[in-house]
PDB file of C-alpha atoms in Angstrom:
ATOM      1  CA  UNK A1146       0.000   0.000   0.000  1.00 43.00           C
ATOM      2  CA  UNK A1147       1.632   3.592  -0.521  1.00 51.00           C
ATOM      3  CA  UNK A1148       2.053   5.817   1.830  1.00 53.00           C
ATOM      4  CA  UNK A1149      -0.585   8.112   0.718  1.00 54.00           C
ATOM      5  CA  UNK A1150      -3.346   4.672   0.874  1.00 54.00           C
ATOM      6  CA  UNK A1151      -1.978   3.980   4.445  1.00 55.00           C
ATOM      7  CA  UNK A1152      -2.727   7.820   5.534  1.00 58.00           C
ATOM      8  CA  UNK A1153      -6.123   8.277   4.262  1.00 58.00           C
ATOM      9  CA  UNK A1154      -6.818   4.053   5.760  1.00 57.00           C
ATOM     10  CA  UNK A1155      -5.489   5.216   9.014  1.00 56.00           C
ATOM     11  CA  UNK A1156      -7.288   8.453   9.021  1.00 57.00           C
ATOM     12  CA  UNK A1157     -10.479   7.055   8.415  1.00 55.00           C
ATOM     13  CA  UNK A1158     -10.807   3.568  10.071  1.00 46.00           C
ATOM     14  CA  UNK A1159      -8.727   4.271  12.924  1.00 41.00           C
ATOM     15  CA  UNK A1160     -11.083   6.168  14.816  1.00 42.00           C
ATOM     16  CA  UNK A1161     -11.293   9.831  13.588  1.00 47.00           C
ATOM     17  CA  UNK A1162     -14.063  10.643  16.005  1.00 50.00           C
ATOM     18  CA  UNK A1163     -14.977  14.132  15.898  1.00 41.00           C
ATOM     19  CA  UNK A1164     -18.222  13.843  18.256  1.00 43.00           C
ATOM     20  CA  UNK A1165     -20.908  15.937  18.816  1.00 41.00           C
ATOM     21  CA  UNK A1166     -22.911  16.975  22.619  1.00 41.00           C
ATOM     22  CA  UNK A1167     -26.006  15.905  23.757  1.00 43.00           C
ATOM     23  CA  UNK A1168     -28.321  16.847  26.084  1.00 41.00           C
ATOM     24  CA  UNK A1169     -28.428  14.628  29.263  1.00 41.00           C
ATOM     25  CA  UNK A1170     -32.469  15.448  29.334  1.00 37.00           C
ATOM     26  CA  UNK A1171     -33.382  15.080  25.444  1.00 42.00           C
ATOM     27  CA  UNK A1172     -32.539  12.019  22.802  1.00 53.00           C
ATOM     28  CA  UNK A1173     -31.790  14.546  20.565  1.00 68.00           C
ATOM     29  CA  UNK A1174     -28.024  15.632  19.638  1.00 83.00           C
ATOM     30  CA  UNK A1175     -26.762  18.865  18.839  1.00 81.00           C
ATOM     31  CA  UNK A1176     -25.942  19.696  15.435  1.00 87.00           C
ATOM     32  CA  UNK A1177     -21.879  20.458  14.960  1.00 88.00           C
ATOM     33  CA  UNK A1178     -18.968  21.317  12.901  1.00 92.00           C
ATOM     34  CA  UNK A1179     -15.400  20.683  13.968  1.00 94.00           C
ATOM     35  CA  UNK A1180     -11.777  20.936  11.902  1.00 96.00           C
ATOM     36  CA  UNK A1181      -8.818  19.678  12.469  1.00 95.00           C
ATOM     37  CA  UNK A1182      -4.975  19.255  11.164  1.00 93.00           C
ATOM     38  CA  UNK A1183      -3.298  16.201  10.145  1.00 88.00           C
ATOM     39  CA  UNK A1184       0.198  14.938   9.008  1.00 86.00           C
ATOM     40  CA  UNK A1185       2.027  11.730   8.009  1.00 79.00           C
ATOM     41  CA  UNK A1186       5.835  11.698   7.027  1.00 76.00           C
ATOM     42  CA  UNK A1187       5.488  14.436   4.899  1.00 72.00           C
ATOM     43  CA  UNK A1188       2.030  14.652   3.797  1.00 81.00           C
ATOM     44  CA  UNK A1189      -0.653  16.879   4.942  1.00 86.00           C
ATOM     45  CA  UNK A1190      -4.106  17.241   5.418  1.00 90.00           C
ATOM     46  CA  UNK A1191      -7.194  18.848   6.921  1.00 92.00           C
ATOM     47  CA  UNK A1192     -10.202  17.780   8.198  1.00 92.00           C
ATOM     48  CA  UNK A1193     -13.505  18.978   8.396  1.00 92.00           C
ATOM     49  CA  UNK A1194     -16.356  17.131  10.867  1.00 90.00           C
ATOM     50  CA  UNK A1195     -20.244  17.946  10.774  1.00 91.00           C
ATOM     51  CA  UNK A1196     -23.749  16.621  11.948  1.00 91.00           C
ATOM     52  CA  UNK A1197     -27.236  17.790  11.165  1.00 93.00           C
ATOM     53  CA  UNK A1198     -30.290  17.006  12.009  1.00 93.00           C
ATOM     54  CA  UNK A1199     -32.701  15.666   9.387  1.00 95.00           C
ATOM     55  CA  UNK A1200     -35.452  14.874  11.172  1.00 86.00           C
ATOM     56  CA  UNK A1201     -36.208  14.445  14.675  1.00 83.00           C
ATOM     57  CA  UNK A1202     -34.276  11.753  15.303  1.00 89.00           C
ATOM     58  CA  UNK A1203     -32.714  11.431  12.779  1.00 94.00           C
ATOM     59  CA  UNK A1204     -28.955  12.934  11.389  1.00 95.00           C
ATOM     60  CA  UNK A1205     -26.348  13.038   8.869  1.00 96.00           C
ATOM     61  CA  UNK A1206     -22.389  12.951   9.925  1.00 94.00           C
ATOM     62  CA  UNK A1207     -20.201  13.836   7.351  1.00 94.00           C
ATOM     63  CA  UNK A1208     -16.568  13.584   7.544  1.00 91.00           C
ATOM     64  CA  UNK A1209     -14.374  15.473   4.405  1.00 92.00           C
ATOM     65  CA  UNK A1210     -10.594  14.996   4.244  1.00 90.00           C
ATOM     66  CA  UNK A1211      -7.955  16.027   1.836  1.00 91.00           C
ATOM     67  CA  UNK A1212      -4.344  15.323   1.176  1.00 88.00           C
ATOM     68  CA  UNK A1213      -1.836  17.921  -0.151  1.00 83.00           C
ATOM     69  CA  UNK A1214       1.772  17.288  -1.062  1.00 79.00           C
ATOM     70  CA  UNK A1215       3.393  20.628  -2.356  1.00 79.00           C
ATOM     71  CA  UNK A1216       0.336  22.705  -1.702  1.00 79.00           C
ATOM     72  CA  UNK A1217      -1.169  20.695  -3.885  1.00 83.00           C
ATOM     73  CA  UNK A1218      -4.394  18.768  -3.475  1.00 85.00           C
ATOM     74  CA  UNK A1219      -3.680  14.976  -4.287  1.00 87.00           C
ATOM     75  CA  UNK A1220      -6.526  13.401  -2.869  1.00 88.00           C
ATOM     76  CA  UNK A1221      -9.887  13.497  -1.549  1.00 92.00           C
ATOM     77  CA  UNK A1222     -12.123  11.211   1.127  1.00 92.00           C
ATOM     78  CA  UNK A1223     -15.710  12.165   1.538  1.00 94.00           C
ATOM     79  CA  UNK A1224     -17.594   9.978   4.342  1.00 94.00           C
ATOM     80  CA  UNK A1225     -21.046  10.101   5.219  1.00 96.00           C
ATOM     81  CA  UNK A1226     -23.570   8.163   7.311  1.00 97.00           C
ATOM     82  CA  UNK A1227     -27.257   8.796   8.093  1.00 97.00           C
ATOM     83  CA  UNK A1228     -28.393   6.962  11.620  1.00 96.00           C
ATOM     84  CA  UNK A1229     -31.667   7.295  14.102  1.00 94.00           C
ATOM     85  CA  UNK A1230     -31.224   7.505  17.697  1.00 90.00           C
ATOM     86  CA  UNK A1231     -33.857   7.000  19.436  1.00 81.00           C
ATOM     87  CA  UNK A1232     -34.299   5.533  23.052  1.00 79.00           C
ATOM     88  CA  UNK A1233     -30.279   5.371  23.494  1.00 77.00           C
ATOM     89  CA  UNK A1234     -29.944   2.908  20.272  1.00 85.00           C
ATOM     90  CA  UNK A1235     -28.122   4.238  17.255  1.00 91.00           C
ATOM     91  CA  UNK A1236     -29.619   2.379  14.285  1.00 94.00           C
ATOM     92  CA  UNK A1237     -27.530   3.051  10.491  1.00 96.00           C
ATOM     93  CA  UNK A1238     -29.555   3.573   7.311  1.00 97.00           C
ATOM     94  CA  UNK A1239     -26.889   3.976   5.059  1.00 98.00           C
ATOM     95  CA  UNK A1240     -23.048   4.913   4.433  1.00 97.00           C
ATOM     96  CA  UNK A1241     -20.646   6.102   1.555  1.00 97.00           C
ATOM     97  CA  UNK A1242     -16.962   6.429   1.274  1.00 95.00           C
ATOM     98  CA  UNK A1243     -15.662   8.330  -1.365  1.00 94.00           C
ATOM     99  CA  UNK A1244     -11.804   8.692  -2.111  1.00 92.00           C
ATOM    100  CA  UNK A1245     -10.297  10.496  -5.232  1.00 92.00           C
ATOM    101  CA  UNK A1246      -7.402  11.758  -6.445  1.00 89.00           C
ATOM    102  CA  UNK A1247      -4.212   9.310  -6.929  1.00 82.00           C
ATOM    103  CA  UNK A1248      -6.423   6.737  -5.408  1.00 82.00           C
ATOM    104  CA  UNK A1249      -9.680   6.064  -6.258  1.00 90.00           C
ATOM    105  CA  UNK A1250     -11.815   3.759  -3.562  1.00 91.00           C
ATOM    106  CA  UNK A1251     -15.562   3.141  -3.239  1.00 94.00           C
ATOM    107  CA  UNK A1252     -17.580   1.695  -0.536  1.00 95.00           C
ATOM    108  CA  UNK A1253     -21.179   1.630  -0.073  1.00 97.00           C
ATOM    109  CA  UNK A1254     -23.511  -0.183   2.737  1.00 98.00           C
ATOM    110  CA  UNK A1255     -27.302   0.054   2.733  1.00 98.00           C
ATOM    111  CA  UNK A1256     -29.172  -1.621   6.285  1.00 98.00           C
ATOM    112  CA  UNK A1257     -32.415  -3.406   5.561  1.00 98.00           C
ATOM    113  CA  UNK A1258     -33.895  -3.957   9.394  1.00 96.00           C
ATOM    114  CA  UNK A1259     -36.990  -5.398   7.733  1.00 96.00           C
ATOM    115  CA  UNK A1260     -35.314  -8.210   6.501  1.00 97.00           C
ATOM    116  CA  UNK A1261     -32.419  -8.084   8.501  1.00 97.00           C
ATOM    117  CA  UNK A1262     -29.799  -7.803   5.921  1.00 98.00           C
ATOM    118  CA  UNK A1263     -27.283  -5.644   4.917  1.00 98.00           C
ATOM    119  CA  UNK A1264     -25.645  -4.722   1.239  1.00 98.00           C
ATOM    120  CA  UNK A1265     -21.985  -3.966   1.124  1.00 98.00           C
ATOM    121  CA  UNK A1266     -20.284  -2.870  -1.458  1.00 97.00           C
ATOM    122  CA  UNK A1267     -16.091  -1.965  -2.390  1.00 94.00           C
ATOM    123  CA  UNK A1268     -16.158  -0.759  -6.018  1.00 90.00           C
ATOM    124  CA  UNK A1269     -17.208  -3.787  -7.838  1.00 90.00           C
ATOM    125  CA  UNK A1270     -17.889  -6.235  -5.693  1.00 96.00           C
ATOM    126  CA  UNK A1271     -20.874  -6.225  -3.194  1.00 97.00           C
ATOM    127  CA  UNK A1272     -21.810  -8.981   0.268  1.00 98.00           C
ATOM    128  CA  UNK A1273     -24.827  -9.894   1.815  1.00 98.00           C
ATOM    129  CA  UNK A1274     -24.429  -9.419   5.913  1.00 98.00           C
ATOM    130  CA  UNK A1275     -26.889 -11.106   8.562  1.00 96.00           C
ATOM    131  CA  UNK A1276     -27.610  -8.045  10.807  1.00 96.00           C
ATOM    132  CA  UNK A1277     -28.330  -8.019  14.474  1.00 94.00           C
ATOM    133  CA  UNK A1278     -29.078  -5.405  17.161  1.00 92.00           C
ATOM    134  CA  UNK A1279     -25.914  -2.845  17.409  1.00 92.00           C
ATOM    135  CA  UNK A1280     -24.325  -3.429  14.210  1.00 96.00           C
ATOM    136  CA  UNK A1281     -23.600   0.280  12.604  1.00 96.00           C
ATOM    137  CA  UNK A1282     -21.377   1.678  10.161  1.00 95.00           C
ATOM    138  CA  UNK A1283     -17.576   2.997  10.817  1.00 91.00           C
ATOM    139  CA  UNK A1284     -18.961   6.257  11.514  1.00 91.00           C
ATOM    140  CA  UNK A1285     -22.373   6.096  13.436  1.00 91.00           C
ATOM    141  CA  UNK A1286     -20.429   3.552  15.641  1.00 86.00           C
ATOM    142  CA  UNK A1287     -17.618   6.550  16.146  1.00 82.00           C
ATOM    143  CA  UNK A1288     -20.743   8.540  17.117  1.00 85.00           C
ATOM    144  CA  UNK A1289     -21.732   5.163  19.792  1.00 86.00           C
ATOM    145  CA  UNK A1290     -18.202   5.496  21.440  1.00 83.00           C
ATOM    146  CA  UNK A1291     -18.538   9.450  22.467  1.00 80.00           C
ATOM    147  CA  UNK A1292     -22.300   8.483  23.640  1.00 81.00           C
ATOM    148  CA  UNK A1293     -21.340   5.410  25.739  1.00 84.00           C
ATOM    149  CA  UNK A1294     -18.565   8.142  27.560  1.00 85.00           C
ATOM    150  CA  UNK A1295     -21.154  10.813  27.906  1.00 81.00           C
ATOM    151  CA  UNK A1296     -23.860   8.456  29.449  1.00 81.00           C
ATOM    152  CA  UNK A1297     -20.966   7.442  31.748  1.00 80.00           C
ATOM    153  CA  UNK A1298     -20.807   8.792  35.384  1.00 72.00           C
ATOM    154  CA  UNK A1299     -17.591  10.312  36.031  1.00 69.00           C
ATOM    155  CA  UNK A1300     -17.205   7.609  38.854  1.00 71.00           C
ATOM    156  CA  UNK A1301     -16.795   5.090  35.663  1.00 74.00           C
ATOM    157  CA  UNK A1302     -14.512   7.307  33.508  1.00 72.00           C
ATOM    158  CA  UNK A1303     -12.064   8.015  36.543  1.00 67.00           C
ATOM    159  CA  UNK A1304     -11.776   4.635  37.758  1.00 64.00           C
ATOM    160  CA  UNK A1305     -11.286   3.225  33.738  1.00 68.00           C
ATOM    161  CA  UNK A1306     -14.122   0.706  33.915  1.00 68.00           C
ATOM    162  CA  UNK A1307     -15.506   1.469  31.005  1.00 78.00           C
ATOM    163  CA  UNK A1308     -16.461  -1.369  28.270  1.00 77.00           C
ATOM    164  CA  UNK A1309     -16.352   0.513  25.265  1.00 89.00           C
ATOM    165  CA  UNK A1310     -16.791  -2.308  22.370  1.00 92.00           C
ATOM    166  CA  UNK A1311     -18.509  -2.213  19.217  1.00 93.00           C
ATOM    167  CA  UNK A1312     -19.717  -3.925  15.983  1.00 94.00           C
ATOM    168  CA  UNK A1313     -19.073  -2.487  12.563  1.00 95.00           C
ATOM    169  CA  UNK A1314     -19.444  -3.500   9.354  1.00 96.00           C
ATOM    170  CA  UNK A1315     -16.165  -3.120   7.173  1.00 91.00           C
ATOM    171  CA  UNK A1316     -16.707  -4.338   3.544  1.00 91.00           C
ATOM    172  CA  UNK A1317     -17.483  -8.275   3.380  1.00 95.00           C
ATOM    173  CA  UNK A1318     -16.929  -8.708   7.381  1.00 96.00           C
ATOM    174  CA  UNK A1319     -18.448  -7.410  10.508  1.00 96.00           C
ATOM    175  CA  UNK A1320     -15.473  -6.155  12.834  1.00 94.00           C
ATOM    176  CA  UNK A1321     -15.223  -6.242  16.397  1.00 93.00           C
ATOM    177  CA  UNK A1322     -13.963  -2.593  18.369  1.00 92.00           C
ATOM    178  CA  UNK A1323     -12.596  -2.267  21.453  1.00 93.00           C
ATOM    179  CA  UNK A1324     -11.453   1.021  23.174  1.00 93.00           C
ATOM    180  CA  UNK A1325      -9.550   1.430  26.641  1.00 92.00           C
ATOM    181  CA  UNK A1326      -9.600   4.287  28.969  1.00 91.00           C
ATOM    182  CA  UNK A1327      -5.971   5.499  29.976  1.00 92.00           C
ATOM    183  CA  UNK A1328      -6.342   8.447  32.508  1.00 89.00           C
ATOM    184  CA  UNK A1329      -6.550  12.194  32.470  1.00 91.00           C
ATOM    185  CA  UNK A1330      -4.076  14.562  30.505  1.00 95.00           C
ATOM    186  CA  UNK A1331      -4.045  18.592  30.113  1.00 97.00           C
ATOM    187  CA  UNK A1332      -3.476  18.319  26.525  1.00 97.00           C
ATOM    188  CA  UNK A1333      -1.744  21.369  24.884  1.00 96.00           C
ATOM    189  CA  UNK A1334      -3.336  21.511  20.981  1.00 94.00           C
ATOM    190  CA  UNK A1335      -3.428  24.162  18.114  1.00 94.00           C
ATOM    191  CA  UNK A1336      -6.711  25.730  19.873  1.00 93.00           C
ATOM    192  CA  UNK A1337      -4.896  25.715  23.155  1.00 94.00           C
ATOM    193  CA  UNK A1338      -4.595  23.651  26.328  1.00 96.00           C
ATOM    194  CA  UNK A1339      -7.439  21.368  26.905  1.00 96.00           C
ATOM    195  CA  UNK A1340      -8.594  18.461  29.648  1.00 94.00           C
ATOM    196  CA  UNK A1341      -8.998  15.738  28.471  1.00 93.00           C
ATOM    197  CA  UNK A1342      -9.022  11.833  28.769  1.00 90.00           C
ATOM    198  CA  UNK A1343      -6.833   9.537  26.818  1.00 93.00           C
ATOM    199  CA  UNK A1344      -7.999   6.118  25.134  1.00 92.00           C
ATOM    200  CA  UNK A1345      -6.575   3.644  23.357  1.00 94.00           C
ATOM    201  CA  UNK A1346      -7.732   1.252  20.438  1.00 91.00           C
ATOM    202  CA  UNK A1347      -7.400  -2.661  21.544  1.00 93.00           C
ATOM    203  CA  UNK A1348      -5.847  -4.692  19.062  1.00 91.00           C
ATOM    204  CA  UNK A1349      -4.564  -8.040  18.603  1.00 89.00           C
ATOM    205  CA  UNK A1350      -0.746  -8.064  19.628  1.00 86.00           C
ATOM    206  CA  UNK A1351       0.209  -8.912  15.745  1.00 88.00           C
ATOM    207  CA  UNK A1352      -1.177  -5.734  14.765  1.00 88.00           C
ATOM    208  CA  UNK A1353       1.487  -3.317  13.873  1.00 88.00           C
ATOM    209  CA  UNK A1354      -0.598  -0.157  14.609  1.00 89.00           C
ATOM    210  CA  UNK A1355      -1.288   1.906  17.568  1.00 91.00           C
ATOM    211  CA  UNK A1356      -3.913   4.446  18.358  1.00 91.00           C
ATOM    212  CA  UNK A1357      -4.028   6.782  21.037  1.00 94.00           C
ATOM    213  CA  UNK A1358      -6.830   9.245  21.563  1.00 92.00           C
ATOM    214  CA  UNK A1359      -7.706  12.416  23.953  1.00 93.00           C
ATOM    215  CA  UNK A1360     -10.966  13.631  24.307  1.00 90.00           C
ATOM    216  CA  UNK A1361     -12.064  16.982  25.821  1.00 89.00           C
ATOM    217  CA  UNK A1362     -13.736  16.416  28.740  1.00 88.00           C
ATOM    218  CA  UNK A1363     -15.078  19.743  29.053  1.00 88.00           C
ATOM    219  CA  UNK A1364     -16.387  19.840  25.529  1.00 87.00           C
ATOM    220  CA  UNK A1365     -18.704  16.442  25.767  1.00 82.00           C
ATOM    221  CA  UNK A1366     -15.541  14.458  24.770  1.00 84.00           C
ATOM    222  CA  UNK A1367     -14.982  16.333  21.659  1.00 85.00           C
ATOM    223  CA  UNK A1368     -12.282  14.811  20.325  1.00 86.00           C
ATOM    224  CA  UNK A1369      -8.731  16.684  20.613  1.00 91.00           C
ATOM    225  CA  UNK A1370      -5.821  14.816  19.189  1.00 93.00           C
ATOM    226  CA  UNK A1371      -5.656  11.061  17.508  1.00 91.00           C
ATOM    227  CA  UNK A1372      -2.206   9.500  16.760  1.00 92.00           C
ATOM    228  CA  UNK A1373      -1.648   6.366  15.249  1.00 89.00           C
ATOM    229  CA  UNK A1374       1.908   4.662  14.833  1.00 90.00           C
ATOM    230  CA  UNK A1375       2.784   1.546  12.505  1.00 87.00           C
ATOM    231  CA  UNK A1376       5.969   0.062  13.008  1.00 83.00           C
ATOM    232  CA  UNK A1377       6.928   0.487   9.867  1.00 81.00           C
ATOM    233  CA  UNK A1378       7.725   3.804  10.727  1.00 82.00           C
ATOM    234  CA  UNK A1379       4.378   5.756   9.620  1.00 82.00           C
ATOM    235  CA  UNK A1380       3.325   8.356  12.505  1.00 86.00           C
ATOM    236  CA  UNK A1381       0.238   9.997  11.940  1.00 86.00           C
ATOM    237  CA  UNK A1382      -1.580  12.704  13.651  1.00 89.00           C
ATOM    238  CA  UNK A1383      -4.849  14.684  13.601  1.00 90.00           C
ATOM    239  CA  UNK A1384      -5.082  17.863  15.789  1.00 94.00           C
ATOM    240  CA  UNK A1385      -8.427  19.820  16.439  1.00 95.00           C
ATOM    241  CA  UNK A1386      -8.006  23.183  15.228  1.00 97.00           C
ATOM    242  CA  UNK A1387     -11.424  24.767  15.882  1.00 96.00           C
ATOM    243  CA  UNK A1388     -14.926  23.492  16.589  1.00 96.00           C
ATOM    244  CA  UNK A1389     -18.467  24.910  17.078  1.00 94.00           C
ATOM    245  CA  UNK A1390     -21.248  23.255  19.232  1.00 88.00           C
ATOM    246  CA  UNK A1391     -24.239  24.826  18.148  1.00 88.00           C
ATOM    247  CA  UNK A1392     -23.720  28.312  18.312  1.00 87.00           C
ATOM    248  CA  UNK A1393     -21.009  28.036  20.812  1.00 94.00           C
ATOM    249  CA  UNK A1394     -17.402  28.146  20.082  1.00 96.00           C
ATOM    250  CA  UNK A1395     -15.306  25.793  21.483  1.00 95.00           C
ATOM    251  CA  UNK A1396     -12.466  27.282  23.980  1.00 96.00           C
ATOM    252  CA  UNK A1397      -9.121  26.376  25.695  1.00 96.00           C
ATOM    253  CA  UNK A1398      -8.491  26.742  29.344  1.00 95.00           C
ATOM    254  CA  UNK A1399      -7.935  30.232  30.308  1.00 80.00           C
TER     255      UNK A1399
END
């Protein structure tokens, strides 16, 4: 895989989990848009992060990323998912995954809950999946994580009990996710110092990857910095540059 494939895979199956607050009295979740800074041996990129609402209960999370080497733009990824939440379960309708440029990927998944089935497709092939309560897409499960910590009590996040594991359907296969809690950190990013708590992705131990993430506790576990390191050598990272909850900005620490 080239190094500009390995970015854009790391960047967007490793957990880029720009989340978005909720209301501890409502179902409903506030619409959002963050963005955010990202770099890999050379090669950079930003990212932008949004939910709407469509309906009710229903939203749209988009997540936009693009590649430049030389100023120039070399590549493009364009992710979207459309979910329901309604009485704490996050059910997917559909996701796309767009990238262009030098590389050119396509994946597609439409949920049938009627009939319990799911159609995936990667360019031109396509799978039939048996689905079951709490399978989602690798975004509305991103969105799962950040509600699982915000349902939390902070009894749970400071003593690192949390089970944090999901199921996600990733082209023919549906993938298990597990995240651990870490501890606390005062993180110092490009929009300033920020508290916030530090998790980890579980992996096998023949995996050669390793992803370490801080969310900001005092922005609804927004997420503020993601690294990922392969050992052969790639080191990526994705920093939050700026982010708006509603119609509030988000701030550092004074």
């Amino acid at each position: 895989m080239s190094r500009l494939a390995s970015f854009f895979s790391a960047l967007s199956a490793s957990a880029l989990l720009a989340f978005v607050a909720t209301s501890s009295h409502a179902q409903q979740a506030l619409e959002y848009s963050a963005h955010y800074k990202a770099s890999a041996n050379g090669i950079a990129a930003s990212a932008d992060r949004s939910l709407i609402r469509l309906e009710d209960n229903s939203y749209r999370l988009t997540n936009i990323l693009q590649a430049k080497l030389l100023g120039l733009t070399v590549a493009t990824l364009e992710q979207r998912s459309e979910f329901d939440l309604a009485d704490g379960m996050i059910k997917s309708h559909t996701y796309a995954y767009h990238l262009s440029g030098i590389s050119k990927v396509s994946n597609t998944i439409a949920f049938d809950w009627d009939t319990q089935i799911a159609l995936s497709t990667e360019d031109e092939q396509s799978w039939q999946l048996e689905l079951f309560d709490g399978v989602m897409d690798p975004l509305s499960y991103q969105f799962a994580l950040r509600q699982r910590l915000l349902s939390a009590t902070a009894e749970e996040v400071s003593a690192m009990e949390l089970e944090l594991e999901f199921q996600l359907i990733d082209a023919d296969e549906i993938e298990h996710h597990q995240y651990r809690l870490l501890g606390d950190e005062v993180l110092l990013t490009p929009l300033g110092e920020l508290n916030t708590v530090k998790l980890e992705r579980v992996r096998e131990a023949s995996d050669a990857r390793e992803t370490t993430i801080w969310l900001a506790r005092d922005w609804n576990f927004l997420l503020a910095r993601i690294e990922q390191v392969n050992r052969s050598g790639l080191r990526i990272k994705l920093e939050l540059t700026s982010a708006a909850i509603e119609d509030e900005l988000v701030s550092a620490l004074n």
